mmCIF file of C-alpha atoms in Angstrom:
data_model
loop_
_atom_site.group_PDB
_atom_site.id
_atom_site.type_symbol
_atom_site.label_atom_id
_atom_site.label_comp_id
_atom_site.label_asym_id
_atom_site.label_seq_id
_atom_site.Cartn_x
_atom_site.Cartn_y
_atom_site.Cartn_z
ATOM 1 C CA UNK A 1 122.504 81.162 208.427
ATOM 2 C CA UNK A 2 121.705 84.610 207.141
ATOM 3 C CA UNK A 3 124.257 86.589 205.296
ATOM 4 C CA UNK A 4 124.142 90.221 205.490
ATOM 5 C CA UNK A 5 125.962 92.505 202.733
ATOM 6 C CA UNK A 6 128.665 94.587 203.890
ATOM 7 C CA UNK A 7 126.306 98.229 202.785
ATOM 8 C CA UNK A 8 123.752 97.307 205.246
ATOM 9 C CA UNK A 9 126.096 98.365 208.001
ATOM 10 C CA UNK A 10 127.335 101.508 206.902
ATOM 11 C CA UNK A 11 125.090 104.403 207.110
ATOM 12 C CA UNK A 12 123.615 105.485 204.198
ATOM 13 C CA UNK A 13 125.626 109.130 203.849
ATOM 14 C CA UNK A 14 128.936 107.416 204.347
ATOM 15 C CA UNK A 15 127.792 105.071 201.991
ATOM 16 C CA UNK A 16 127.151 107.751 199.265
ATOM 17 C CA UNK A 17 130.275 109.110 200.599
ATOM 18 C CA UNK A 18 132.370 105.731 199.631
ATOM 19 C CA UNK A 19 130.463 105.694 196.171
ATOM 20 C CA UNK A 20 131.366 109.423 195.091
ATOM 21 C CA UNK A 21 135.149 108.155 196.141
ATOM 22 C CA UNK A 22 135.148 105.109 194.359
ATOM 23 C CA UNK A 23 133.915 106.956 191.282
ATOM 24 C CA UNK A 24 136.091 109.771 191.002
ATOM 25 C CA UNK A 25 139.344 107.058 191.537
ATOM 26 C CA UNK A 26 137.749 105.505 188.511
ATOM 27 C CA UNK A 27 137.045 108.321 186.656
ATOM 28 C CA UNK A 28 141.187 109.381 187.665
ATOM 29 C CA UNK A 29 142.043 106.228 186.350
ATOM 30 C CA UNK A 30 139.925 106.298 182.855
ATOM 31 C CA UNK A 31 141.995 109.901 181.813
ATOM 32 C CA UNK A 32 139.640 112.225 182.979
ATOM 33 C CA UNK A 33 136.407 110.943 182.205
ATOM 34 C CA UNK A 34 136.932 111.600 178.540
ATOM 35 C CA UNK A 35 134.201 109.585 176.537
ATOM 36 C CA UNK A 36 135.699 105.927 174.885
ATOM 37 C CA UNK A 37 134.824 104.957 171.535
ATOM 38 C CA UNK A 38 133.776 101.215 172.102
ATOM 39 C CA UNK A 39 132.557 98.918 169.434
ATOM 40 C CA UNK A 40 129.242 98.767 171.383
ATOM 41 C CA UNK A 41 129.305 102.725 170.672
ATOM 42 C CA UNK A 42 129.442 102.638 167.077
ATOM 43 C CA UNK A 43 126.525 101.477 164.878
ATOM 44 C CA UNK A 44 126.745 99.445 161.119
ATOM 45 C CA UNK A 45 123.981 98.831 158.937
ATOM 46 C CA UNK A 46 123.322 98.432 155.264
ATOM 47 C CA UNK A 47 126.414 96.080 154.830
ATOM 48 C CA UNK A 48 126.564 94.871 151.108
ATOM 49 C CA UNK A 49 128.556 92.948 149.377
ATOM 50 C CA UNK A 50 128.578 91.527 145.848
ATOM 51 C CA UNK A 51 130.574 90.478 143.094
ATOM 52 C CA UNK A 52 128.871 91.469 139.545
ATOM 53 C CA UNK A 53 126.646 88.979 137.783
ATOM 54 C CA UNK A 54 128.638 88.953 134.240
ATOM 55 C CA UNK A 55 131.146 86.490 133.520
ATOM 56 C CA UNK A 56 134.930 87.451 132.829
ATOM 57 C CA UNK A 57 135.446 89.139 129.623
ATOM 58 C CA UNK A 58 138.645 88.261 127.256
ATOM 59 C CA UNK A 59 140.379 90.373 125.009
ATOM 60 C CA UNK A 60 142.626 89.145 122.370
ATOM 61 C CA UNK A 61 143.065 92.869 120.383
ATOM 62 C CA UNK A 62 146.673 92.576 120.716
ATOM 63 C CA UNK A 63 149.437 90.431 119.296
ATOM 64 C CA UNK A 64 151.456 90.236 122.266
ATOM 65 C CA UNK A 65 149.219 89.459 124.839
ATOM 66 C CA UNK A 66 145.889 88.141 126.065
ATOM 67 C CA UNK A 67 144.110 90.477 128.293
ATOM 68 C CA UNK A 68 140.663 89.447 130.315
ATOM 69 C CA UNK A 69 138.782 92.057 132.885
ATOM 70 C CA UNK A 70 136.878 89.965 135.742
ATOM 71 C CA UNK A 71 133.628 91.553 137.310
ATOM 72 C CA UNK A 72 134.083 94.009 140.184
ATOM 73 C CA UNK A 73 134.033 92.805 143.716
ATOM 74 C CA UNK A 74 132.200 95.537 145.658
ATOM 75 C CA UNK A 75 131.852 96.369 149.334
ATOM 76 C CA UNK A 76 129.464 99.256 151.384
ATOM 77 C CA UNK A 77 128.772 100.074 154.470
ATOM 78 C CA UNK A 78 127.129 102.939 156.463
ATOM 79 C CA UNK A 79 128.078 103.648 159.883
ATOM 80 C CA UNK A 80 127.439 105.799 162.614
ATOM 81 C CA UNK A 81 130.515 106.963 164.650
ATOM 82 C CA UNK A 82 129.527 107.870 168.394
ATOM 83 C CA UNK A 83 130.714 112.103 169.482
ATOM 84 C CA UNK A 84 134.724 112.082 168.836
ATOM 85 C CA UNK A 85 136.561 113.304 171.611
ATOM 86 C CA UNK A 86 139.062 116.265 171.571
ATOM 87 C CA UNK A 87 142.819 115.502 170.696
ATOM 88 C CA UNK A 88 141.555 112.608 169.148
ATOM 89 C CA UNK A 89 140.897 111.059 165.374
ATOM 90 C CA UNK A 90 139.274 108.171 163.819
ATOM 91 C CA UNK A 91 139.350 106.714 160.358
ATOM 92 C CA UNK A 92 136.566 104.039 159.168
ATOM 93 C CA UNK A 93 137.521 101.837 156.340
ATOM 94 C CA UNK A 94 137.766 98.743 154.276
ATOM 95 C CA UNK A 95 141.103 97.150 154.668
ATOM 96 C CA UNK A 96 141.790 94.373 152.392
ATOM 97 C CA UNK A 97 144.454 91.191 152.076
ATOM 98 C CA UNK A 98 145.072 88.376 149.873
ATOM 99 C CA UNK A 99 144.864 84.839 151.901
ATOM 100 C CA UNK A 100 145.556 82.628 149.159
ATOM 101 C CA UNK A 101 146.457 82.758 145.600
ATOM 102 C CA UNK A 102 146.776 80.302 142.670
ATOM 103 C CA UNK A 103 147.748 82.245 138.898
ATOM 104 C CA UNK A 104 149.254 79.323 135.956
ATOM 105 C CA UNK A 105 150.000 80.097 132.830
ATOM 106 C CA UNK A 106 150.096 76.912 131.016
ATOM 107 C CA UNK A 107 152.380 76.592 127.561
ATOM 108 C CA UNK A 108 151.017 72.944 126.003
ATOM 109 C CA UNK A 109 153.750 70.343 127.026
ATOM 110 C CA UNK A 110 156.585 73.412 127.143
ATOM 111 C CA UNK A 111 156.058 74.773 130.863
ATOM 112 C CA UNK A 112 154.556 77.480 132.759
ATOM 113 C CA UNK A 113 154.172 80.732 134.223
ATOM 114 C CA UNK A 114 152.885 81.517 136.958
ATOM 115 C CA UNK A 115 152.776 84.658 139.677
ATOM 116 C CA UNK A 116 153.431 83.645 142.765
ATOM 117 C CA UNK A 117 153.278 85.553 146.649
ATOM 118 C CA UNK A 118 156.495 83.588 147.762
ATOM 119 C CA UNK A 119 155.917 84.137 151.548
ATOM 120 C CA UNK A 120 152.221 83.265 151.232
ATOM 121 C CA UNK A 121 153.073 79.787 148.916
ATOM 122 C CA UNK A 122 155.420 78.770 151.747
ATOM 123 C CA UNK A 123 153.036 79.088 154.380
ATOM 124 C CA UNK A 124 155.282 81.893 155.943
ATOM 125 C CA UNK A 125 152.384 84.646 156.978
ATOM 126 C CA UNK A 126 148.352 84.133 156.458
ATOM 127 C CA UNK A 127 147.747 87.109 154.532
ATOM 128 C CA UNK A 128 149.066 89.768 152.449
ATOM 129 C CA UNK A 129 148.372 93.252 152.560
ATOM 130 C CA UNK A 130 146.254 94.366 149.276
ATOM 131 C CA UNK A 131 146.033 97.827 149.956
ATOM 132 C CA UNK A 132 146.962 100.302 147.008
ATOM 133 C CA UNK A 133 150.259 100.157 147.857
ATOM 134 C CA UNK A 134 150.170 104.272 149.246
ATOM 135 C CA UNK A 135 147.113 104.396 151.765
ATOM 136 C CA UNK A 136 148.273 101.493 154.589
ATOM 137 C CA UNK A 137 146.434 99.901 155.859
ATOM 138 C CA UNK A 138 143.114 101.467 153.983
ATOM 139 C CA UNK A 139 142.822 99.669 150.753
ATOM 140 C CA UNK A 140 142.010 103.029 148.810
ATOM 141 C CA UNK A 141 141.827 106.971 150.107
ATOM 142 C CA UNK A 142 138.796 108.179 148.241
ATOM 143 C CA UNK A 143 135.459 106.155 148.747
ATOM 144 C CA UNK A 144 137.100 103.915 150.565
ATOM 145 C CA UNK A 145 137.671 105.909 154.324
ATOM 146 C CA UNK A 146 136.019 108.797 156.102
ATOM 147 C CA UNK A 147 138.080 110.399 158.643
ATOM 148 C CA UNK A 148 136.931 111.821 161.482
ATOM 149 C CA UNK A 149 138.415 114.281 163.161
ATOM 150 C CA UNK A 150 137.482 115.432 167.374
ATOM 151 C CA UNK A 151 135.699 116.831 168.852
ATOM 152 C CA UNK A 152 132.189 116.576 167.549
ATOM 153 C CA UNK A 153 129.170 116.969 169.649
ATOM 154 C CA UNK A 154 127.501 114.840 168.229
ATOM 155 C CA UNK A 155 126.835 110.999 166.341
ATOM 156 C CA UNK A 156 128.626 111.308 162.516
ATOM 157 C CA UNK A 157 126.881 109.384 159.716
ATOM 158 C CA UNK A 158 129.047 108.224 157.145
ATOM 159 C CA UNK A 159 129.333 105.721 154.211
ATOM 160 C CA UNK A 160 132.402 103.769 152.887
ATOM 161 C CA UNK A 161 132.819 102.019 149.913
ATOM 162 C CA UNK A 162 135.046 99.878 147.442
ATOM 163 C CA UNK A 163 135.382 97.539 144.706
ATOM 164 C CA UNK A 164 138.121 95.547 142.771
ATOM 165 C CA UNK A 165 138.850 93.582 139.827
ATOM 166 C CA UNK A 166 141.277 91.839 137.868
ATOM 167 C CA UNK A 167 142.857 93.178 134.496
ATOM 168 C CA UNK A 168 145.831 91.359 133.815
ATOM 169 C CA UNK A 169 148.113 90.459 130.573
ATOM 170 C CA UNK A 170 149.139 87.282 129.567
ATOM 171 C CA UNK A 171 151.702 86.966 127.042
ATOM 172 C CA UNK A 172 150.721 84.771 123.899
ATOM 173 C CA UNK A 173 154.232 83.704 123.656
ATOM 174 C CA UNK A 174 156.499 81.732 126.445
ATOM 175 C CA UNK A 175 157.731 84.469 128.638
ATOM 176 C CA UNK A 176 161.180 83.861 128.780
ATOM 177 C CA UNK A 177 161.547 83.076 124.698
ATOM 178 C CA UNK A 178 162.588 85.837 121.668
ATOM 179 C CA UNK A 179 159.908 83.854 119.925
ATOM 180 C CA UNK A 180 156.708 85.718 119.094
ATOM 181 C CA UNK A 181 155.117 81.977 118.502
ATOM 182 C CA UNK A 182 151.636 81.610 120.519
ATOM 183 C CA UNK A 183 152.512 78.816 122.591
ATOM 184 C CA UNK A 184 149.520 79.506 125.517
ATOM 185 C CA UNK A 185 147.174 76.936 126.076
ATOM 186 C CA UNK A 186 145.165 77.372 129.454
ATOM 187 C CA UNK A 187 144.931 80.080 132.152
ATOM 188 C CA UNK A 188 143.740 79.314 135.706
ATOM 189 C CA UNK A 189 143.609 81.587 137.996
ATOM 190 C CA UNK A 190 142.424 81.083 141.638
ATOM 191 C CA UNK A 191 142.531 84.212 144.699
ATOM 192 C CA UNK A 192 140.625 84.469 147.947
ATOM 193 C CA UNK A 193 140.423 87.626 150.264
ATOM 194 C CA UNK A 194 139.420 88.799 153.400
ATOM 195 C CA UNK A 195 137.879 92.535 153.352
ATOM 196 C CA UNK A 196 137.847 93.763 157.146
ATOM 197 C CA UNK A 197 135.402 96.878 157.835
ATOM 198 C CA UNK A 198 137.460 98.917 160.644
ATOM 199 C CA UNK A 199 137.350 102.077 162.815
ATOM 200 C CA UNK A 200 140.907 103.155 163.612
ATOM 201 C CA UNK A 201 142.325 105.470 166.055
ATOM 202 C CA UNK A 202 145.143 107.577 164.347
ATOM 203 C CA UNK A 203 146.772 108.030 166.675
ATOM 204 C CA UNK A 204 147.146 105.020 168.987
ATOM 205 C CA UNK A 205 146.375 102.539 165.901
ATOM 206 C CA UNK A 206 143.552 101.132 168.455
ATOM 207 C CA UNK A 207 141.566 99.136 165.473
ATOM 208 C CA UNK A 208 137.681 97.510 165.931
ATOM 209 C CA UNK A 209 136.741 95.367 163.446
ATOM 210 C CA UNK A 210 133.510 96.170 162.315
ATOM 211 C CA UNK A 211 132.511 93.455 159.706
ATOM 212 C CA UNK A 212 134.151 90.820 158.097
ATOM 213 C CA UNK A 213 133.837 89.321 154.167
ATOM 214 C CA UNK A 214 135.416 86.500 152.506
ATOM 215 C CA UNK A 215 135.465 86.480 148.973
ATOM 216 C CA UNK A 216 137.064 84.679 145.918
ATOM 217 C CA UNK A 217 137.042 84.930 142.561
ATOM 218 C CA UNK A 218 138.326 82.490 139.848
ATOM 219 C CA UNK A 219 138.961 82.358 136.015
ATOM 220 C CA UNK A 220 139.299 79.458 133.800
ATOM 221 C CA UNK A 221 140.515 79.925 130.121
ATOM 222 C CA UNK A 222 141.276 77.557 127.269
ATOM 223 C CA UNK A 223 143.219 78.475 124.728
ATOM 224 C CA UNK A 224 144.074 77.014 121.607
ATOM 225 C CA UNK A 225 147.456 79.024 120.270
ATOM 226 C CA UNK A 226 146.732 77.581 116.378
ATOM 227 C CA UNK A 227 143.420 79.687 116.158
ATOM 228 C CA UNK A 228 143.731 82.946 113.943
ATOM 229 C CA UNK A 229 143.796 86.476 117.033
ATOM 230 C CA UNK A 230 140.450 87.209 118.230
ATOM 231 C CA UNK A 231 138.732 83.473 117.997
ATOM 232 C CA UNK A 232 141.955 81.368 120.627
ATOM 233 C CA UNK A 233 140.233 81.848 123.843
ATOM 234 C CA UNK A 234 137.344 80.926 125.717
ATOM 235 C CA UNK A 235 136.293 80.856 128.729
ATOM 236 C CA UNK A 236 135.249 77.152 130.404
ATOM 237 C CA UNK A 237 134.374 76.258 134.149
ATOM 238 C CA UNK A 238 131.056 78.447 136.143
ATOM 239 C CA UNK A 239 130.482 81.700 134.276
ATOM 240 C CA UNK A 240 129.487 83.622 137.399
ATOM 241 C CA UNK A 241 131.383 84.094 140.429
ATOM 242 C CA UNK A 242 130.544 82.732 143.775
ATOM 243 C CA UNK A 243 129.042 85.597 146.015
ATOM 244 C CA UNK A 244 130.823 86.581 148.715
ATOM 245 C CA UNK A 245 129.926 85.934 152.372
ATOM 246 C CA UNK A 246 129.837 88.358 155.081
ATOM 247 C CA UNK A 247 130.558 86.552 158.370
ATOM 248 C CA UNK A 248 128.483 86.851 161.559
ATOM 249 C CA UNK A 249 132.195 87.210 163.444
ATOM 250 C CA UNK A 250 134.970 89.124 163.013
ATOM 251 C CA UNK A 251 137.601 87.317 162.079
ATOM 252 C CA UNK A 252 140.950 89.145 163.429
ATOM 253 C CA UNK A 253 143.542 91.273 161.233
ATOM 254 C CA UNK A 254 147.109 89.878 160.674
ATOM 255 C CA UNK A 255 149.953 91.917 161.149
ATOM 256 C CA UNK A 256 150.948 91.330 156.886
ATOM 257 C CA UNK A 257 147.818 92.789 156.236
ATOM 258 C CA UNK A 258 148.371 95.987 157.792
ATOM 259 C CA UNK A 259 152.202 96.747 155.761
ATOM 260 C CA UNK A 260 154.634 96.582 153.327
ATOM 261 C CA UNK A 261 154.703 95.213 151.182
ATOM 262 C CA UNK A 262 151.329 95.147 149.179
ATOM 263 C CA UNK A 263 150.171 91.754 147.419
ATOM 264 C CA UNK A 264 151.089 93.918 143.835
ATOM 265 C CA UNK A 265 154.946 94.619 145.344
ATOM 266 C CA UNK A 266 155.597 91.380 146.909
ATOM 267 C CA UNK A 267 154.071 89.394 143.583
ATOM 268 C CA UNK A 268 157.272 86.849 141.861
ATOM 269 C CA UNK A 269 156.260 85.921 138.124
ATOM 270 C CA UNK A 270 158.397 82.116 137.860
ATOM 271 C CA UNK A 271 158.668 80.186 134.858
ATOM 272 C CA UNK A 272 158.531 76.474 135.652
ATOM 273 C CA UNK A 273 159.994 74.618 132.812
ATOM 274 C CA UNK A 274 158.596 71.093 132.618
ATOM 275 C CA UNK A 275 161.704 69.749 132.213
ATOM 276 C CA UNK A 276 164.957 71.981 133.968
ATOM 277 C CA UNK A 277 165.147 74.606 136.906
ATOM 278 C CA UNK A 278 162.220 77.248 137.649
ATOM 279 C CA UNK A 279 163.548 80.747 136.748
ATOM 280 C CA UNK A 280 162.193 84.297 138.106
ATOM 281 C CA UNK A 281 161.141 86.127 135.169
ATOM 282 C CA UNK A 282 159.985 89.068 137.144
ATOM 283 C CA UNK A 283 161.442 89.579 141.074
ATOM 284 C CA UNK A 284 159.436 91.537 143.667
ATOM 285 C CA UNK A 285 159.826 95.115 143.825
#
């Protein structure tokens, strides 16, 4: 039995008639036919990133503390943003948070300190916001974000870029002692991130992930506290850092990693005695 579609019995101009209709409801309904910035709109290439072939440098200039730099984790990315329209503005960015982190301080038999995300440990949100603490979400406001302000005629170009590293002190001494003794023996630390490449709408905080990376970077360091300053530590474990990966998906943003407070601001440093109850030596801010 033959079907026939419903168009075949109108007449053509009430057809065309019908279409025009249908169009201009739709065109009602989308807010006046202004244009929509749509992920299929907006264009990425020349995604990079890398984490610097050097391994993590120590510093024992001081007798207080042990300082080591890691190499910088970097991130780029050029995009082209479709026309912006009017009344309306976009920010592309990196936006960063901390998924998991491990950061002991070991004291020989004594104890240890270690920093801790509390909320993170405890299983209590997936990530951490590690933006600089000013520019939510963005993780920076210089290189980091373009905004993009409407309307523009026509297709914007930009580039965005970041890159991070740790720098941290360590003191010799057990934290929570009026002993200037070098008691450290061993620092491990352990941290993995998610870096999110976004376009935002400022005003209606529509986001579009653009690109994902994963990335992680770990430090192992022996110590031995009898050593005269500037020959105690070295560093053991891989010299290089594992390369990042940038995913083929886009993972999605949680909601910590968009707010308050920053992985820097919500950071507790605990000493955990080996023998007797763990103490905060330094509370979130």
């Amino acid at each position: 039995e033959q079907t026939t579609s419903w168009h075949h019995l109108v007449p053509p101009s009430l057809f065309l008639l019908l279409l025009l209709v249908a169009c201009t409801m739709g065109c009602l309904q989308s807010i006046a036919c202004k244009p929509r910035i749509r992920r299929e709109n907006i264009v990425v290439y020349e995604v990079s990133a890398s984490i610097d072939q050097c391994p993590t440098i120590i510093e024992e200039n001081s007798p207080i503390v042990l300082r080591y730099k890691t190499p910088y984790f970097r991130a780029s990315a050029g995009v082209v943003m479709p026309p912006v329209p009017r009344n309306e503005t976009w920010v592309v960015g990196w936006i960063q948070a901390c998924t998991q982190m491990e950061f002991y301080n070991t004291y020989g038999d004594i104890g240890m300190s270690s920093w801790e995300l509390p909320e993170l440990r405890e299983g209590r949100v997936k990530a951490i916001s590690d933006s600089d603490g000013v520019s939510y979400p963005w993780y920076g406001n210089t290189t980091e974000t373009v905004t993009l302000t409407g309307p523009t005629s026509k297709p914007s170009r930009l580039t965005v870029s970041m890159n991070d590293n740790f720098y941290p002190s360590v003191t010799w001494a057990v934290p929570i002692s009026n002993s200037n003794t070098p008691m450290l023996t061993h620092i491990t630390r352990d941290q993995s991130f998610i870096t999110w490449l976004v376009a935002m709408n400022s005003v209606t905080k529509e986001r579009i992930v653009l690109q994902t990376v994963r990335w992680r970077m770990r430090v192992d360091i022996a110590v031995d506290p009898d050593m005269p300053l500037g020959s105690r530590a070295s560093l053991v474990g891989r010299p290089y850092q594992e390369q990042p990966h940038i995913l083929n998906y886009q993972e999605p943003i949680p909601p910590n990693a968009l707010g308050r407070p920053n992985a820097n601001d919500a950071q507790v440093l605990m000493w955990r005695p080996r023998r007797g109850a763990p103490l905060v030596v330094i509370p979130p801010k």
